PDB file of C-alpha atoms in Angstrom:
ATOM      1  CA  MET A   8     -86.694 -59.379  56.157  1.00 46.00           C
ATOM      2  CA  THR A   9     -84.565 -59.651  59.817  1.00 43.00           C
ATOM      3  CA  ASP A  10     -81.083 -62.066  59.643  1.00 42.00           C
ATOM      4  CA  SER A  11     -82.397 -64.856  61.924  1.00 41.00           C
ATOM      5  CA  PRO A  12     -86.114 -65.779  61.727  1.00 47.00           C
ATOM      6  CA  ALA A  13     -86.558 -69.028  62.688  1.00 50.00           C
ATOM      7  CA  ARG A  14     -87.768 -70.556  59.526  1.00 70.00           C
ATOM      8  CA  LEU A  15     -84.869 -68.648  57.745  1.00 74.00           C
ATOM      9  CA  GLU A  16     -81.954 -70.392  60.214  1.00 82.00           C
ATOM     10  CA  GLU A  17     -83.644 -73.837  58.941  1.00 86.00           C
ATOM     11  CA  LEU A  18     -83.563 -73.281  55.396  1.00 89.00           C
ATOM     12  CA  GLU A  19     -79.720 -71.699  56.144  1.00 90.00           C
ATOM     13  CA  ALA A  20     -79.290 -74.643  57.735  1.00 92.00           C
ATOM     14  CA  LEU A  21     -80.326 -77.141  55.181  1.00 92.00           C
ATOM     15  CA  LEU A  22     -78.485 -75.493  52.428  1.00 94.00           C
ATOM     16  CA  ALA A  23     -75.343 -75.491  54.260  1.00 94.00           C
ATOM     17  CA  THR A  24     -75.288 -79.286  53.858  1.00 94.00           C
ATOM     18  CA  LEU A  25     -75.786 -78.543  49.878  1.00 95.00           C
ATOM     19  CA  SER A  26     -72.047 -80.057  47.943  1.00 95.00           C
ATOM     20  CA  ARG A  27     -71.091 -78.477  45.063  1.00 94.00           C
ATOM     21  CA  GLU A  28     -69.730 -81.443  43.286  1.00 93.00           C
ATOM     22  CA  PRO A  29     -69.147 -82.063  40.899  1.00 93.00           C
ATOM     23  CA  ASP A  30     -68.386 -78.775  40.425  1.00 91.00           C
ATOM     24  CA  PHE A  31     -65.028 -77.659  41.830  1.00 87.00           C
ATOM     25  CA  ASP A  32     -65.097 -76.924  45.842  1.00 84.00           C
ATOM     26  CA  ALA A  33     -63.310 -76.844  48.071  1.00 85.00           C
ATOM     27  CA  PRO A  34     -63.516 -76.040  52.193  1.00 85.00           C
ATOM     28  CA  GLU A  35     -64.389 -72.190  51.903  1.00 88.00           C
ATOM     29  CA  LEU A  36     -66.794 -72.726  49.194  1.00 90.00           C
ATOM     30  CA  GLN A  37     -70.776 -73.004  49.631  1.00 93.00           C
ATOM     31  CA  ALA A  38     -73.371 -74.366  47.496  1.00 94.00           C
ATOM     32  CA  TYR A  39     -75.590 -71.294  47.894  1.00 94.00           C
ATOM     33  CA  ASP A  40     -75.233 -67.333  48.483  1.00 94.00           C
ATOM     34  CA  ALA A  41     -77.888 -64.752  49.784  1.00 94.00           C
ATOM     35  CA  ALA A  42     -79.547 -64.419  46.477  1.00 95.00           C
ATOM     36  CA  ASP A  43     -80.657 -68.188  47.104  1.00 96.00           C
ATOM     37  CA  LEU A  44     -82.272 -67.558  50.753  1.00 94.00           C
ATOM     38  CA  LEU A  45     -83.862 -64.113  49.497  1.00 94.00           C
ATOM     39  CA  LEU A  46     -85.287 -65.558  47.059  1.00 96.00           C
ATOM     40  CA  LEU A  47     -86.592 -68.451  48.610  1.00 95.00           C
ATOM     41  CA  GLU A  48     -88.012 -66.173  51.727  1.00 92.00           C
ATOM     42  CA  ARG A  49     -89.689 -63.741  49.195  1.00 92.00           C
ATOM     43  CA  ALA A  50     -91.068 -67.300  47.666  1.00 92.00           C
ATOM     44  CA  VAL A  51     -92.307 -68.019  51.157  1.00 90.00           C
ATOM     45  CA  GLU A  52     -93.798 -65.025  51.764  1.00 87.00           C
ATOM     46  CA  LEU A  53     -95.522 -64.778  48.521  1.00 85.00           C
ATOM     47  CA  CYS A  54     -97.108 -68.055  47.879  1.00 74.00           C
ATOM     48  CA  SER A  55     -97.101 -70.060  51.380  1.00 65.00           C
ATOM     49  CA  GLY A  56    -100.345 -72.744  51.030  1.00 55.00           C
ATOM     50  CA  SER A  57    -100.811 -72.090  47.415  1.00 59.00           C
ATOM     51  CA  VAL A  58    -102.240 -75.064  45.260  1.00 52.00           C
ATOM     52  CA  ASP A  59    -101.041 -73.391  42.032  1.00 63.00           C
ATOM     53  CA  VAL A  60     -97.702 -73.291  43.231  1.00 66.00           C
ATOM     54  CA  LEU A  61     -97.634 -76.801  45.445  1.00 65.00           C
ATOM     55  CA  GLY A  62     -99.201 -78.702  42.786  1.00 65.00           C
ATOM     56  CA  GLY A  63     -96.597 -77.870  40.023  1.00 71.00           C
ATOM     57  CA  GLY A  64     -96.659 -74.396  39.403  1.00 90.00           C
ATOM     58  CA  LEU A  65     -93.334 -73.780  40.195  1.00 94.00           C
ATOM     59  CA  ALA A  66     -91.201 -73.230  37.348  1.00 97.00           C
ATOM     60  CA  ILE A  67     -86.916 -72.743  38.564  1.00 98.00           C
ATOM     61  CA  ILE A  68     -84.367 -71.024  36.138  1.00 98.00           C
ATOM     62  CA  GLY A  69     -80.441 -70.555  36.999  1.00 97.00           C
ATOM     63  CA  ASP A  70     -80.120 -73.033  39.738  1.00 97.00           C
ATOM     64  CA  ARG A  71     -76.514 -73.558  40.007  1.00 95.00           C
ATOM     65  CA  HIS A  72     -75.888 -76.266  42.881  1.00 96.00           C
ATOM     66  CA  GLY A  73     -79.454 -77.188  44.121  1.00 96.00           C
ATOM     67  CA  ALA A  74     -80.402 -74.491  46.801  1.00 97.00           C
ATOM     68  CA  LEU A  75     -83.429 -72.989  45.010  1.00 97.00           C
ATOM     69  CA  THR A  76     -84.804 -76.113  44.063  1.00 97.00           C
ATOM     70  CA  LEU A  77     -84.366 -78.363  47.254  1.00 96.00           C
ATOM     71  CA  GLY A  78     -84.847 -75.325  49.498  1.00 95.00           C
ATOM     72  CA  ALA A  79     -88.513 -74.773  47.782  1.00 93.00           C
ATOM     73  CA  ALA A  80     -89.696 -78.200  48.057  1.00 93.00           C
ATOM     74  CA  TYR A  81     -88.243 -78.055  51.913  1.00 90.00           C
ATOM     75  CA  ALA A  82     -89.399 -74.756  52.406  1.00 88.00           C
ATOM     76  CA  LEU A  83     -92.726 -74.870  50.460  1.00 86.00           C
ATOM     77  CA  GLY A  84     -93.443 -78.340  50.375  1.00 86.00           C
ATOM     78  CA  ALA A  85     -93.344 -77.974  46.455  1.00 87.00           C
ATOM     79  CA  THR A  86     -93.419 -81.170  43.981  1.00 88.00           C
ATOM     80  CA  GLY A  87     -93.415 -81.415  40.362  1.00 92.00           C
ATOM     81  CA  ILE A  88     -91.005 -78.321  40.368  1.00 95.00           C
ATOM     82  CA  ARG A  89     -90.002 -77.829  36.728  1.00 97.00           C
ATOM     83  CA  VAL A  90     -86.057 -76.814  36.453  1.00 98.00           C
ATOM     84  CA  HIS A  91     -83.648 -75.655  33.624  1.00 98.00           C
ATOM     85  CA  GLN A  92     -80.204 -75.593  34.487  1.00 97.00           C
ATOM     86  CA  ASP A  93     -77.921 -74.222  31.200  1.00 92.00           C
ATOM     87  CA  PRO A  94     -74.250 -76.041  32.911  1.00 91.00           C
ATOM     88  CA  LEU A  95     -74.188 -79.532  32.605  1.00 92.00           C
ATOM     89  CA  LEU A  96     -72.179 -79.392  35.996  1.00 94.00           C
ATOM     90  CA  SER A  97     -75.209 -77.895  37.821  1.00 96.00           C
ATOM     91  CA  GLU A  98     -77.840 -80.115  36.541  1.00 96.00           C
ATOM     92  CA  ARG A  99     -75.289 -82.999  38.238  1.00 97.00           C
ATOM     93  CA  ALA A 100     -74.986 -81.045  41.163  1.00 97.00           C
ATOM     94  CA  LEU A 101     -78.703 -80.981  41.957  1.00 97.00           C
ATOM     95  CA  ALA A 102     -79.407 -84.537  41.139  1.00 97.00           C
ATOM     96  CA  ALA A 103     -76.718 -85.467  44.066  1.00 96.00           C
ATOM     97  CA  ASN A 104     -77.664 -83.222  46.500  1.00 97.00           C
ATOM     98  CA  ALA A 105     -81.169 -84.296  45.962  1.00 97.00           C
ATOM     99  CA  ALA A 106     -80.076 -87.566  46.267  1.00 96.00           C
ATOM    100  CA  ARG A 107     -78.529 -87.093  49.396  1.00 94.00           C
ATOM    101  CA  LEU A 108     -81.399 -85.304  50.588  1.00 94.00           C
ATOM    102  CA  ARG A 109     -84.050 -87.967  49.343  1.00 94.00           C
ATOM    103  CA  LEU A 110     -85.937 -85.455  47.092  1.00 94.00           C
ATOM    104  CA  ALA A 111     -85.043 -86.484  44.073  1.00 93.00           C
ATOM    105  CA  GLY A 112     -88.489 -87.204  43.219  1.00 92.00           C
ATOM    106  CA  SER A 113     -89.255 -83.406  43.754  1.00 93.00           C
ATOM    107  CA  TYR A 114     -88.293 -81.818  40.293  1.00 96.00           C
ATOM    108  CA  LYS A 115     -87.603 -82.749  36.987  1.00 96.00           C
ATOM    109  CA  ASN A 116     -85.426 -81.095  34.216  1.00 97.00           C
ATOM    110  CA  PHE A 117     -86.443 -79.136  31.310  1.00 97.00           C
ATOM    111  CA  PRO A 118     -84.721 -77.107  28.547  1.00 96.00           C
ATOM    112  CA  LEU A 119     -86.223 -73.256  28.439  1.00 95.00           C
ATOM    113  CA  GLY A 120     -89.136 -73.441  26.473  1.00 92.00           C
ATOM    114  CA  GLU A 121     -92.620 -74.255  26.813  1.00 92.00           C
ATOM    115  CA  GLY A 122     -92.266 -77.423  28.338  1.00 95.00           C
ATOM    116  CA  LEU A 123     -90.815 -75.934  31.388  1.00 96.00           C
ATOM    117  CA  LEU A 124     -93.224 -72.594  31.752  1.00 95.00           C
ATOM    118  CA  ARG A 125     -96.980 -73.654  30.434  1.00 93.00           C
ATOM    119  CA  GLY A 126     -98.847 -72.401  33.083  1.00 91.00           C
ATOM    120  CA  ALA A 127     -96.524 -71.556  35.597  1.00 94.00           C
ATOM    121  CA  LYS A 128     -97.543 -69.306  38.329  1.00 93.00           C
ATOM    122  CA  LEU A 129     -94.433 -68.448  40.262  1.00 95.00           C
ATOM    123  CA  VAL A 130     -90.673 -68.223  38.344  1.00 97.00           C
ATOM    124  CA  LEU A 131     -87.550 -68.600  40.667  1.00 97.00           C
ATOM    125  CA  LEU A 132     -84.501 -67.134  38.715  1.00 98.00           C
ATOM    126  CA  GLN A 133     -80.996 -66.647  39.078  1.00 97.00           C
ATOM    127  CA  LEU A 134     -80.202 -63.911  37.490  1.00 96.00           C
ATOM    128  CA  PRO A 135     -77.579 -64.497  34.192  1.00 94.00           C
ATOM    129  CA  LYS A 136     -74.794 -61.944  33.887  1.00 89.00           C
ATOM    130  CA  SER A 137     -75.788 -61.816  30.003  1.00 90.00           C
ATOM    131  CA  LEU A 138     -78.760 -59.327  29.008  1.00 92.00           C
ATOM    132  CA  ALA A 139     -78.865 -61.341  25.799  1.00 91.00           C
ATOM    133  CA  GLU A 140     -79.568 -64.435  28.203  1.00 94.00           C
ATOM    134  CA  LEU A 141     -81.776 -62.833  30.350  1.00 96.00           C
ATOM    135  CA  GLU A 142     -83.479 -61.644  27.423  1.00 94.00           C
ATOM    136  CA  GLU A 143     -84.441 -65.033  26.251  1.00 94.00           C
ATOM    137  CA  ILE A 144     -85.540 -66.194  29.589  1.00 96.00           C
ATOM    138  CA  ALA A 145     -87.959 -63.170  30.085  1.00 95.00           C
ATOM    139  CA  TRP A 146     -89.578 -63.605  26.207  1.00 93.00           C
ATOM    140  CA  ASN A 147     -90.080 -67.664  27.270  1.00 94.00           C
ATOM    141  CA  ILE A 148     -91.588 -66.762  30.509  1.00 95.00           C
ATOM    142  CA  ALA A 149     -94.020 -63.935  29.090  1.00 93.00           C
ATOM    143  CA  CYS A 150     -94.463 -66.206  26.068  1.00 91.00           C
ATOM    144  CA  CYS A 151     -95.416 -69.531  28.015  1.00 91.00           C
ATOM    145  CA  ALA A 152     -96.308 -68.973  31.759  1.00 93.00           C
ATOM    146  CA  ASP A 153     -99.250 -68.052  33.224  1.00 91.00           C
ATOM    147  CA  THR A 154    -100.633 -64.712  32.746  1.00 90.00           C
ATOM    148  CA  ASP A 155    -100.742 -64.129  36.555  1.00 91.00           C
ATOM    149  CA  VAL A 156     -97.397 -64.861  36.715  1.00 93.00           C
ATOM    150  CA  THR A 157     -94.597 -63.483  39.594  1.00 94.00           C
ATOM    151  CA  VAL A 158     -90.967 -63.842  38.508  1.00 97.00           C
ATOM    152  CA  LEU A 159     -88.625 -63.400  41.262  1.00 97.00           C
ATOM    153  CA  ALA A 160     -85.599 -62.724  39.907  1.00 98.00           C
ATOM    154  CA  GLY A 161     -82.558 -62.633  42.382  1.00 96.00           C
ATOM    155  CA  GLY A 162     -78.573 -61.836  42.359  1.00 94.00           C
ATOM    156  CA  ARG A 163     -75.336 -60.480  43.898  1.00 93.00           C
ATOM    157  CA  ASP A 164     -75.619 -56.841  43.875  1.00 89.00           C
ATOM    158  CA  LYS A 165     -72.097 -56.980  42.255  1.00 91.00           C
ATOM    159  CA  HIS A 166     -73.811 -58.827  39.286  1.00 90.00           C
ATOM    160  CA  MET A 167     -76.611 -56.171  39.220  1.00 92.00           C
ATOM    161  CA  ASN A 168     -77.202 -53.052  36.897  1.00 91.00           C
ATOM    162  CA  ARG A 169     -79.964 -51.143  35.883  1.00 92.00           C
ATOM    163  CA  SER A 170     -79.799 -52.596  32.533  1.00 94.00           C
ATOM    164  CA  MET A 171     -81.352 -55.716  33.740  1.00 96.00           C
ATOM    165  CA  ASN A 172     -84.576 -53.676  35.280  1.00 95.00           C
ATOM    166  CA  GLU A 173     -84.549 -52.121  31.718  1.00 95.00           C
ATOM    167  CA  MET A 174     -84.500 -55.627  29.829  1.00 95.00           C
ATOM    168  CA  LEU A 175     -87.546 -57.270  31.986  1.00 96.00           C
ATOM    169  CA  SER A 176     -89.294 -54.217  31.612  1.00 94.00           C
ATOM    170  CA  ARG A 177     -89.683 -54.973  27.705  1.00 92.00           C
ATOM    171  CA  TYR A 178     -91.195 -58.128  28.489  1.00 93.00           C
ATOM    172  CA  PHE A 179     -93.557 -57.096  32.158  1.00 95.00           C
ATOM    173  CA  THR A 180     -95.332 -54.405  32.553  1.00 93.00           C
ATOM    174  CA  GLU A 181     -94.602 -54.043  36.608  1.00 94.00           C
ATOM    175  CA  VAL A 182     -91.176 -54.561  37.111  1.00 96.00           C
ATOM    176  CA  GLN A 183     -90.122 -53.419  40.950  1.00 94.00           C
ATOM    177  CA  ALA A 184     -86.552 -53.829  42.267  1.00 92.00           C
ATOM    178  CA  GLY A 185     -86.466 -54.622  46.600  1.00 88.00           C
ATOM    179  CA  LEU A 186     -84.596 -53.637  49.192  1.00 88.00           C
ATOM    180  CA  GLY A 187     -80.825 -55.382  49.433  1.00 86.00           C
ATOM    181  CA  TRP A 188     -79.955 -57.971  51.892  1.00 86.00           C
ATOM    182  CA  ARG A 189     -76.223 -59.250  52.447  1.00 88.00           C
ATOM    183  CA  LYS A 190     -75.398 -57.853  49.626  1.00 92.00           C
ATOM    184  CA  ALA A 191     -77.978 -59.207  47.025  1.00 94.00           C
ATOM    185  CA  ARG A 192     -81.729 -58.053  45.950  1.00 95.00           C
ATOM    186  CA  VAL A 193     -84.970 -59.773  44.201  1.00 97.00           C
ATOM    187  CA  ILE A 194     -86.334 -57.678  41.225  1.00 97.00           C
ATOM    188  CA  THR A 195     -90.251 -58.609  40.978  1.00 97.00           C
ATOM    189  CA  ALA A 196     -91.292 -59.020  37.210  1.00 97.00           C
ATOM    190  CA  ARG A 197     -95.328 -59.565  36.842  1.00 94.00           C
ATOM    191  CA  VAL A 198     -98.385 -58.996  34.201  1.00 92.00           C
ATOM    192  CA  PRO A 199     -96.113 -60.390  30.980  1.00 92.00           C
ATOM    193  CA  LEU A 200     -96.002 -57.618  28.156  1.00 87.00           C
ATOM    194  CA  MET A 201     -97.032 -59.691  24.476  1.00 72.00           C
ATOM    195  CA  GLU A 202     -97.707 -58.482  21.166  1.00 55.00           C
ATOM    196  CA  VAL A 203     -97.816 -60.113  17.752  1.00 42.00           C
ATOM    197  CA  GLY A 204     -95.430 -58.656  15.212  1.00 42.00           C
ATOM    198  CA  GLY A 205     -91.692 -58.319  16.359  1.00 44.00           C
ATOM    199  CA  GLY A 206     -89.286 -56.832  18.165  1.00 45.00           C
ATOM    200  CA  ALA A 207     -89.362 -56.636  22.549  1.00 50.00           C
ATOM    201  CA  GLY A 208     -92.697 -58.021  23.809  1.00 53.00           C
ATOM    202  CA  SER A 209     -93.272 -59.999  20.287  1.00 59.00           C
ATOM    203  CA  ALA A 210     -94.524 -63.515  20.498  1.00 66.00           C
ATOM    204  CA  ASP A 211     -91.788 -64.072  17.211  1.00 71.00           C
ATOM    205  CA  PRO A 212     -89.033 -65.078  19.178  1.00 74.00           C
ATOM    206  CA  ARG A 213     -85.660 -63.315  18.408  1.00 78.00           C
ATOM    207  CA  PHE A 214     -83.599 -66.417  19.830  1.00 80.00           C
ATOM    208  CA  PRO A 215     -81.610 -68.240  18.079  1.00 82.00           C
ATOM    209  CA  GLU A 216     -80.025 -65.450  16.606  1.00 81.00           C
ATOM    210  CA  HIS A 217     -77.906 -65.873  13.590  1.00 75.00           C
ATOM    211  CA  SER A 218     -74.984 -63.646  11.203  1.00 82.00           C
ATOM    212  CA  GLY A 219     -72.808 -64.388   9.086  1.00 78.00           C
ATOM    213  CA  ASP A 220     -68.701 -63.464   9.168  1.00 80.00           C
ATOM    214  CA  PRO A 221     -66.203 -62.380   6.339  1.00 81.00           C
ATOM    215  CA  ALA A 222     -63.892 -65.411   7.940  1.00 79.00           C
ATOM    216  CA  LEU A 223     -66.427 -67.960   8.116  1.00 79.00           C
ATOM    217  CA  SER A 224     -67.905 -69.988   5.161  1.00 77.00           C
ATOM    218  CA  PHE A 225     -71.298 -70.309   7.337  1.00 79.00           C
ATOM    219  CA  GLU A 226     -73.958 -68.463   9.645  1.00 82.00           C
ATOM    220  CA  LEU A 227     -73.256 -68.862  13.031  1.00 83.00           C
ATOM    221  CA  PHE A 228     -76.328 -69.335  15.066  1.00 78.00           C
ATOM    222  CA  ALA A 229     -76.775 -68.989  18.689  1.00 79.00           C
ATOM    223  CA  TYR A 230     -79.245 -68.807  21.807  1.00 74.00           C
ATOM    224  CA  GLY A 231     -78.972 -66.111  24.351  1.00 78.00           C
ATOM    225  CA  ALA A 232     -76.579 -67.796  26.856  1.00 75.00           C
ATOM    226  CA  THR A 233     -73.936 -68.784  24.055  1.00 76.00           C
ATOM    227  CA  PHE A 234     -70.342 -67.078  24.592  1.00 76.00           C
ATOM    228  CA  GLY A 235     -69.971 -64.417  21.855  1.00 77.00           C
ATOM    229  CA  GLY A 236     -73.402 -64.844  20.812  1.00 79.00           C
ATOM    230  CA  ALA A 237     -73.946 -65.363  16.532  1.00 78.00           C
ATOM    231  CA  THR A 238     -70.513 -63.162  16.254  1.00 82.00           C
ATOM    232  CA  LEU A 239     -67.251 -64.284  15.773  1.00 82.00           C
ATOM    233  CA  ASP A 240     -65.104 -63.005  18.830  1.00 81.00           C
ATOM    234  CA  HIS A 241     -61.794 -61.274  18.954  1.00 85.00           C
ATOM    235  CA  GLY A 242     -59.636 -65.263  20.292  1.00 83.00           C
ATOM    236  CA  SER A 243     -61.739 -67.061  17.761  1.00 82.00           C
ATOM    237  CA  ARG A 244     -60.874 -65.000  15.305  1.00 84.00           C
ATOM    238  CA  LEU A 245     -57.107 -64.895  15.677  1.00 86.00           C
ATOM    239  CA  LEU A 246     -57.357 -68.444  16.563  1.00 82.00           C
ATOM    240  CA  LEU A 247     -58.175 -69.106  12.861  1.00 82.00           C
ATOM    241  CA  HIS A 248     -55.770 -66.962  11.922  1.00 83.00           C
ATOM    242  CA  THR A 249     -53.605 -68.938  13.785  1.00 84.00           C
ATOM    243  CA  LEU A 250     -54.370 -72.230  12.067  1.00 79.00           C
ATOM    244  CA  ARG A 251     -54.655 -70.374   8.475  1.00 80.00           C
ATOM    245  CA  GLU A 252     -51.055 -68.921   8.711  1.00 84.00           C
ATOM    246  CA  GLN A 253     -49.447 -71.486  10.126  1.00 84.00           C
ATOM    247  CA  PRO A 254     -51.798 -74.964   9.380  1.00 80.00           C
ATOM    248  CA  PRO A 255     -50.440 -78.532  10.893  1.00 79.00           C
ATOM    249  CA  ALA A 256     -47.864 -80.547   8.508  1.00 81.00           C
ATOM    250  CA  GLN A 257     -50.665 -83.203   8.388  1.00 80.00           C
ATOM    251  CA  PRO A 258     -54.115 -82.665   8.283  1.00 76.00           C
ATOM    252  CA  PRO A 259     -55.845 -83.644  11.547  1.00 75.00           C
ATOM    253  CA  GLY A 260     -58.101 -86.889  11.514  1.00 75.00           C
ATOM    254  CA  ARG A 261     -60.286 -85.336  14.919  1.00 77.00           C
ATOM    255  CA  ILE A 262     -60.142 -82.195  16.095  1.00 76.00           C
ATOM    256  CA  VAL A 263     -61.683 -81.467  19.765  1.00 79.00           C
ATOM    257  CA  ASP A 264     -62.883 -77.795  20.461  1.00 77.00           C
ATOM    258  CA  ILE A 265     -63.144 -77.256  24.141  1.00 77.00           C
ATOM    259  CA  GLY A 266     -65.152 -74.357  25.346  1.00 76.00           C
ATOM    260  CA  CYS A 267     -66.427 -73.911  21.816  1.00 78.00           C
ATOM    261  CA  GLY A 268     -68.980 -71.305  22.199  1.00 79.00           C
ATOM    262  CA  ASN A 269     -71.465 -71.057  18.905  1.00 79.00           C
ATOM    263  CA  GLY A 270     -68.723 -73.433  17.317  1.00 78.00           C
ATOM    264  CA  GLY A 271     -67.010 -71.082  15.075  1.00 76.00           C
ATOM    265  CA  VAL A 272     -63.774 -72.729  15.556  1.00 76.00           C
ATOM    266  CA  GLY A 273     -64.994 -76.167  15.319  1.00 71.00           C
ATOM    267  CA  GLY A 274     -66.807 -75.484  12.320  1.00 67.00           C
ATOM    268  CA  VAL A 275     -64.129 -73.897  10.346  1.00 66.00           C
ATOM    269  CA  GLY A 276     -61.770 -77.063  11.689  1.00 56.00           C
ATOM    270  CA  ARG A 277     -64.528 -79.824  10.320  1.00 55.00           C
ATOM    271  CA  ALA A 278     -64.877 -78.231   6.967  1.00 49.00           C
ATOM    272  CA  ARG A 279     -61.405 -78.661   6.615  1.00 52.00           C
ATOM    273  CA  VAL A 280     -61.111 -82.544   7.328  1.00 43.00           C
ATOM    274  CA  SER A 281     -64.004 -83.044   5.268  1.00 45.00           C
ATOM    275  CA  ASP A 282     -61.974 -80.758   2.388  1.00 48.00           C
ATOM    276  CA  GLY A 283     -59.015 -83.186   3.092  1.00 47.00           C
TER     277      GLY A 283
END
């Protein structure tokens, strides 16, 4: 891949017009990075002109501000793009950018699952930092997408490691890392590997996972992207200990748990309010 083919220059010029809002924005911040560009360029090389992809066979996971979705609509002419974004800020940023570029009708948001991935021929994925989240995504693709699906998973070199390749290899027969470009690279995965039974490569879902904890009177459930998973993290454990040792003089009528993760702290608070 060269730094300045005409197509790439046009695509990068389009992405440069995107905004990060309502996410934190500043003049020095961009709504795309080299991983977005590399994923889109690989997608163009792989499937430009493919009816299967242009007619609704494209799914995008982890698009942060709309660069992948709107870049695919522009570079591939794709319609019926199915998109999953875990953060609400990402959904709103994509919607705002799509409206600005008059591409709002080119995609639709879905939760992670069959509706997003059923029959998908190509999946573009911004690699998450969490291996648990990557495993949940890989399992869903392997279970729900077309048997000929190609997964292009991209990220910045500084956020990638061999464990990501190994995780994808649990769910796909072919996994290959591409060459780096502008400190980004793409992992290509093909041929889903699924067996009925249990464990990796199984049609039985691992998520949501759940577990108990002596500090809690209930079990914690969590999906892959949940901070702390189905365990009580050290910060929450300390906060709960402090609240129990130094309770407020009057039981609060309303509790706000900001950045709740798996909800352990809020669950305890809800129980205390109910008991009161």
